mmCIF file of C-alpha atoms in Angstrom:
data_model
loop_
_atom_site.group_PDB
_atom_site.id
_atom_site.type_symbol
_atom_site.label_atom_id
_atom_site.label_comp_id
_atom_site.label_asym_id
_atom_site.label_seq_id
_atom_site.Cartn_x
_atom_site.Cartn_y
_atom_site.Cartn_z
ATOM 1 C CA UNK B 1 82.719 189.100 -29.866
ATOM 2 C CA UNK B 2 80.598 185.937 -30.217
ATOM 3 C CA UNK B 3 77.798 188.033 -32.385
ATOM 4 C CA UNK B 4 80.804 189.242 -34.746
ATOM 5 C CA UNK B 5 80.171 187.313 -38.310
ATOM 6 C CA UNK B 6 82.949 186.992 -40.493
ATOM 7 C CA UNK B 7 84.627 190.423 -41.412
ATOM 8 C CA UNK B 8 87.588 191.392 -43.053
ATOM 9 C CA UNK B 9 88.301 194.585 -40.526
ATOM 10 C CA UNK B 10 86.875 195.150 -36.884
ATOM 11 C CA UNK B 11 86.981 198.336 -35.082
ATOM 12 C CA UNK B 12 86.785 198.482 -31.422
ATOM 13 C CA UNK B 13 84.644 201.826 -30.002
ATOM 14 C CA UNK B 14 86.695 203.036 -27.019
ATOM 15 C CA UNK B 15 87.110 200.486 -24.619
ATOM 16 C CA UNK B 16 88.829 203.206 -21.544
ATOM 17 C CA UNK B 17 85.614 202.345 -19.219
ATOM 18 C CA UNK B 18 86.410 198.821 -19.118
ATOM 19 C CA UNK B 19 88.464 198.086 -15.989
ATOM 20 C CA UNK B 20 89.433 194.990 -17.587
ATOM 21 C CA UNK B 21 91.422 197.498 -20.364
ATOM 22 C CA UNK B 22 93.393 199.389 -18.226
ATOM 23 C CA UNK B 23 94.288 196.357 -16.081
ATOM 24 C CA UNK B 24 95.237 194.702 -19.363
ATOM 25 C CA UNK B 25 93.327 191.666 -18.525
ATOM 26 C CA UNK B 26 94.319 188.168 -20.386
ATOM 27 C CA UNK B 27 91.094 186.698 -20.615
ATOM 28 C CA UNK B 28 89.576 190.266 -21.509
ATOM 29 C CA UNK B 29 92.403 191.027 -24.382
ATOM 30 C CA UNK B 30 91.831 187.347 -25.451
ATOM 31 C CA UNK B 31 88.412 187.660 -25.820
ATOM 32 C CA UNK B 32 89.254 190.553 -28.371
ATOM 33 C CA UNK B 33 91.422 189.062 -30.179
ATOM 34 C CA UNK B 34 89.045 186.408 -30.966
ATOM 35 C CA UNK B 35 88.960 185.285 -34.306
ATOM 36 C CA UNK B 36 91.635 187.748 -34.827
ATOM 37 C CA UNK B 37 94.214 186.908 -37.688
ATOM 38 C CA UNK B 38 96.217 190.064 -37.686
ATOM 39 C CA UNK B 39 96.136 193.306 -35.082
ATOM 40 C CA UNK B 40 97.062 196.486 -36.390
ATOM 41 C CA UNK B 41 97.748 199.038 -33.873
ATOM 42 C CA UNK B 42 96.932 202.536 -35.467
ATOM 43 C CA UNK B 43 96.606 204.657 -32.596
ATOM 44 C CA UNK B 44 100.334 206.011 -31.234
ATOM 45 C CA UNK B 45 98.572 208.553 -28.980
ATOM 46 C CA UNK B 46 97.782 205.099 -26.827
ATOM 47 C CA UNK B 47 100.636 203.528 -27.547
ATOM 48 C CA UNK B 48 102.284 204.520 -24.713
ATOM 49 C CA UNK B 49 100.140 202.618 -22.599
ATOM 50 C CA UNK B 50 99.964 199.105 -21.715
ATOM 51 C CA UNK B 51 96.144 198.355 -22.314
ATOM 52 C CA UNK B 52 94.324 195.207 -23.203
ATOM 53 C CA UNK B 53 93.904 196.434 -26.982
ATOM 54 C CA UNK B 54 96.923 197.520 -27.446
ATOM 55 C CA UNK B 55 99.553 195.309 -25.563
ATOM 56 C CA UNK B 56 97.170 191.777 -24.275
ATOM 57 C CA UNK B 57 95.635 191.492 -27.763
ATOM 58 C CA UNK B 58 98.985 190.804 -29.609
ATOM 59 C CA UNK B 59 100.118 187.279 -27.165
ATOM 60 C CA UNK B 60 96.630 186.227 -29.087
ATOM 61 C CA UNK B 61 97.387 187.462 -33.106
ATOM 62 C CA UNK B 62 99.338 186.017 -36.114
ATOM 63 C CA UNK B 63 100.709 189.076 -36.228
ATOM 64 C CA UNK B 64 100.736 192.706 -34.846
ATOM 65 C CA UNK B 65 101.401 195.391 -37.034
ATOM 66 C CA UNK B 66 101.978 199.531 -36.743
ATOM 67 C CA UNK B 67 99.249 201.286 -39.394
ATOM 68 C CA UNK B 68 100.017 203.647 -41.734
ATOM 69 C CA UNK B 69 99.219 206.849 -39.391
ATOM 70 C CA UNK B 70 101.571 205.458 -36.633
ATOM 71 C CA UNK B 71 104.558 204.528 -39.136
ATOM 72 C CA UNK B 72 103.667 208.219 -40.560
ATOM 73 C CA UNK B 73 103.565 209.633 -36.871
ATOM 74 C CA UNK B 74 106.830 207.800 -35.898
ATOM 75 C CA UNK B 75 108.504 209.114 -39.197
ATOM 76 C CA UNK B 76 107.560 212.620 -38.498
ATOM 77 C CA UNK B 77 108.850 212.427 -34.700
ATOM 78 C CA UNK B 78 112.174 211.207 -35.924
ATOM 79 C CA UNK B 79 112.484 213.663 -38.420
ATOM 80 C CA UNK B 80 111.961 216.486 -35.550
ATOM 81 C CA UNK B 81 114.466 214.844 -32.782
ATOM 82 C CA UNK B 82 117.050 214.074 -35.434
ATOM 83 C CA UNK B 83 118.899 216.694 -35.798
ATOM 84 C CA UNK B 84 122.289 217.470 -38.035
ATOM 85 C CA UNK B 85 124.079 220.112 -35.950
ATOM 86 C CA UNK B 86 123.547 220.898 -32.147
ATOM 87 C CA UNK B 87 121.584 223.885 -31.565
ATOM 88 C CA UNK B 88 123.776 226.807 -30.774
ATOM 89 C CA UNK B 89 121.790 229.564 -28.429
ATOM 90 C CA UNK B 90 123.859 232.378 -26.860
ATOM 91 C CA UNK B 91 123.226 233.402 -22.950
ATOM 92 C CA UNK B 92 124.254 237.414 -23.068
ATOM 93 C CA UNK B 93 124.254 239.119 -19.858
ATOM 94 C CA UNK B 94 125.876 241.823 -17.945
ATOM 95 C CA UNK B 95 125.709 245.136 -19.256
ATOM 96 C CA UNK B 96 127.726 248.291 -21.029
ATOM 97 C CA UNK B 97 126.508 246.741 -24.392
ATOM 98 C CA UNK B 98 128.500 249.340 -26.628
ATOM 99 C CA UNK B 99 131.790 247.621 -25.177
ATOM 100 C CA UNK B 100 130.073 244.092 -26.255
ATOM 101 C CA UNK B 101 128.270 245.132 -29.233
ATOM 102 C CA UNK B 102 130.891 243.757 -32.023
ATOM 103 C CA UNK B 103 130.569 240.453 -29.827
ATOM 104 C CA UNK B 104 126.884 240.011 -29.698
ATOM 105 C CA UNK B 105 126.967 240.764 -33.435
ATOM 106 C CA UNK B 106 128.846 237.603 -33.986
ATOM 107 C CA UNK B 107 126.996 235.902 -32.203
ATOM 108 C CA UNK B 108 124.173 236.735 -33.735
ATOM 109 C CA UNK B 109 125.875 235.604 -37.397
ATOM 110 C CA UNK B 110 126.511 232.305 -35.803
ATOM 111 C CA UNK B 111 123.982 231.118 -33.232
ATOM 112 C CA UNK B 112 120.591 229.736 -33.450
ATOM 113 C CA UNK B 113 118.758 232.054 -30.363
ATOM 114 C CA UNK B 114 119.994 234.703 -28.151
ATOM 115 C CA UNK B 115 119.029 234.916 -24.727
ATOM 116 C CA UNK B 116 119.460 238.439 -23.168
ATOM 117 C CA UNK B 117 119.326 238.557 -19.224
ATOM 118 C CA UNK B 118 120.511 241.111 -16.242
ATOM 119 C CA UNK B 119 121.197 244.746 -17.530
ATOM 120 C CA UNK B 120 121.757 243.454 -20.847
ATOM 121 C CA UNK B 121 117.777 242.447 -21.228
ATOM 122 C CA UNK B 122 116.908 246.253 -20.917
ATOM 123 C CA UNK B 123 118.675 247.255 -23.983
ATOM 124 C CA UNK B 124 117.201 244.727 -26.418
ATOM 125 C CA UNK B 125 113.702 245.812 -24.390
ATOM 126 C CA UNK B 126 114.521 249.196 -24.998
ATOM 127 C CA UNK B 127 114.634 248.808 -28.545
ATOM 128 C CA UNK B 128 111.583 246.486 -29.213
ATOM 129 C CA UNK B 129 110.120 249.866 -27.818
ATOM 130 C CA UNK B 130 109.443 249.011 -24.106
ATOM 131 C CA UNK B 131 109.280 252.267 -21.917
ATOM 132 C CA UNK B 132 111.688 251.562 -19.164
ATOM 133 C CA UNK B 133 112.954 253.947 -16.488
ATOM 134 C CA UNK B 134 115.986 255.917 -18.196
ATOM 135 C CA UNK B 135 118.348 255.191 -15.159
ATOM 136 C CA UNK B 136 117.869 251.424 -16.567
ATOM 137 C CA UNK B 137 119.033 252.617 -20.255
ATOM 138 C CA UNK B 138 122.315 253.076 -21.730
ATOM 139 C CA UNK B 139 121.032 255.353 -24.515
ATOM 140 C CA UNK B 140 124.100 255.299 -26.214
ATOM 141 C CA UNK B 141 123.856 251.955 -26.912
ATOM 142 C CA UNK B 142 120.761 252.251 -28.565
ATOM 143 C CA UNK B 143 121.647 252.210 -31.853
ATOM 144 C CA UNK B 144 124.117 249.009 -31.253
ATOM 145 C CA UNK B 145 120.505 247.118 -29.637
ATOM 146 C CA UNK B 146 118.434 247.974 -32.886
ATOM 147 C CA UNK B 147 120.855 246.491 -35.407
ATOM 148 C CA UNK B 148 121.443 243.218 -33.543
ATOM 149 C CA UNK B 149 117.331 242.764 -33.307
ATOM 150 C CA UNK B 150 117.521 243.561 -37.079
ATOM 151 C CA UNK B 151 120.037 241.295 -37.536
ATOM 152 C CA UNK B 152 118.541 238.645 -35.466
ATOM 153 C CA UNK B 153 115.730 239.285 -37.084
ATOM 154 C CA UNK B 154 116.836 238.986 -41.204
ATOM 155 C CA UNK B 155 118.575 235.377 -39.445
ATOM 156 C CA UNK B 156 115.161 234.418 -38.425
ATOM 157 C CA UNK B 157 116.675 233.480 -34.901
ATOM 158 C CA UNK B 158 114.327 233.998 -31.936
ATOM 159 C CA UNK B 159 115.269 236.635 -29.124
ATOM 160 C CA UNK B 160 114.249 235.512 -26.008
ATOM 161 C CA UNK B 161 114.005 237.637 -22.662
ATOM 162 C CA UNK B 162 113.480 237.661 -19.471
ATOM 163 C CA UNK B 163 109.464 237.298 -18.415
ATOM 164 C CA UNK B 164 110.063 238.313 -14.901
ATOM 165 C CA UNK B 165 112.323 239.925 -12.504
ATOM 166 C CA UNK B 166 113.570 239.092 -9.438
ATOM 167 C CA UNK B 167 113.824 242.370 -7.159
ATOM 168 C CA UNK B 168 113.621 244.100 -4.203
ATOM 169 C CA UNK B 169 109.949 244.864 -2.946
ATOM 170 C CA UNK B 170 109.852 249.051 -2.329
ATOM 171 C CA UNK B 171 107.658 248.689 0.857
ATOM 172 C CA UNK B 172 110.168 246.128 2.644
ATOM 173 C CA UNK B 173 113.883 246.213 0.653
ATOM 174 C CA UNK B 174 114.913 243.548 2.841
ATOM 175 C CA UNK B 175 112.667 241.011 0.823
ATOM 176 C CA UNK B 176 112.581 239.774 -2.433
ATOM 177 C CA UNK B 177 109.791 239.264 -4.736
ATOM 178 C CA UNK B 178 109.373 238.187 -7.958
ATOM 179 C CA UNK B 179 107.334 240.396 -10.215
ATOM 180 C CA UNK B 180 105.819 239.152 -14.014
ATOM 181 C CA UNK B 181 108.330 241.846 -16.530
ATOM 182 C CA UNK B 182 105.785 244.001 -17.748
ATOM 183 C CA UNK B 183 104.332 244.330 -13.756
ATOM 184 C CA UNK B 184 107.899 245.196 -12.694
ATOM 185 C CA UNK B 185 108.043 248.023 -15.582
ATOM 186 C CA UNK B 186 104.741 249.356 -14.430
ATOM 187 C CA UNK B 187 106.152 249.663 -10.472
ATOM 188 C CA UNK B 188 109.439 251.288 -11.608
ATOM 189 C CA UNK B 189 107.392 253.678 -13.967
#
């Protein structure tokens, strides 16, 4: 710092390979904020961390100050974790989805994600056009599966389902493994 001549703005390179940094060292963020007037801190993906040139510096500036890409950065985060309404997502599981259709339709018309799991999951599966075993399909509610993934789909919801399945292993029923979805579909094919 003692070769710095007089500049309006000075940009530190990264300073991570001092140990004096990551200690936050007084005598280490003072020298740094020597001849320092005003720190701006401009870098929130550090700001989570107490460093020397982001946290020591400050005790030895005017004033310390958020730039214009943090303030921009913070603005944006609010904007994402403030939200006006809960979100509303809709666990449906069981199965005989022809009784539940009429159900699943309103939720669908109200809710902001479905989640299909147990029998239920095959349906929706079914429909997107996954071959599944036919002792796993209710094929007369395939019709009822289609128009709620059409209707989910004109709502721009997401449809979420299961990525794997907890079941019995064939060579030993007595224990039970958990296989990825589309492995499990391959085994019961």
């Amino acid at each position: 710092m003692a070769q710095v001549a007089d500049v309006d703005i000075l940009l530190f390179q990264n300073l991570s390979n001092y140990k004096q940094e990551r200690a936050n060292d007084s005598d280490f963020s003072e020298r740094l904020a020597s001849g320092i007037d005003i720190f701006v801190n401009d870098s929130i993906s550090l700001a989570h961390k107490i460093l020397a040139s982001t946290v020591g510096v400050t005790q030895f500036c005017y004033a310390s100050l958020a730039g214009f890409y943090f303030e921009d950065c913070l603005y944006k985060l609010k904007k994402i974790t403030v939200c006006s309404r809960p979100t509303y997502v809709a666990v449906i599981g069981g199965d005989n989805l022809i009784d539940k259709a009429a159900a699943v339709r309103f939720l669908t018309s109200i809710c902001d994600g479905l989640v299909f799991v147990g029998m239920m999951a095959f349906q929706i599966m079914h429909a997107l056009g996954v071959h599944l075993p036919s002792y796993l399909v209710d094929h007369g509610a395939s019709k009822a599966a289609v128009e709620i993934l059409q209707f989910a789909k004109h709502r721009k919801i997401p449809v979420l389902l299961p990525r794997d399945f907890r079941c019995e292993n064939f060579s030993n029923s007595m224990q039970l493994e958990t296989f990825p979805a589309h492995d499990i579909l391959d085994v019961l094919l």
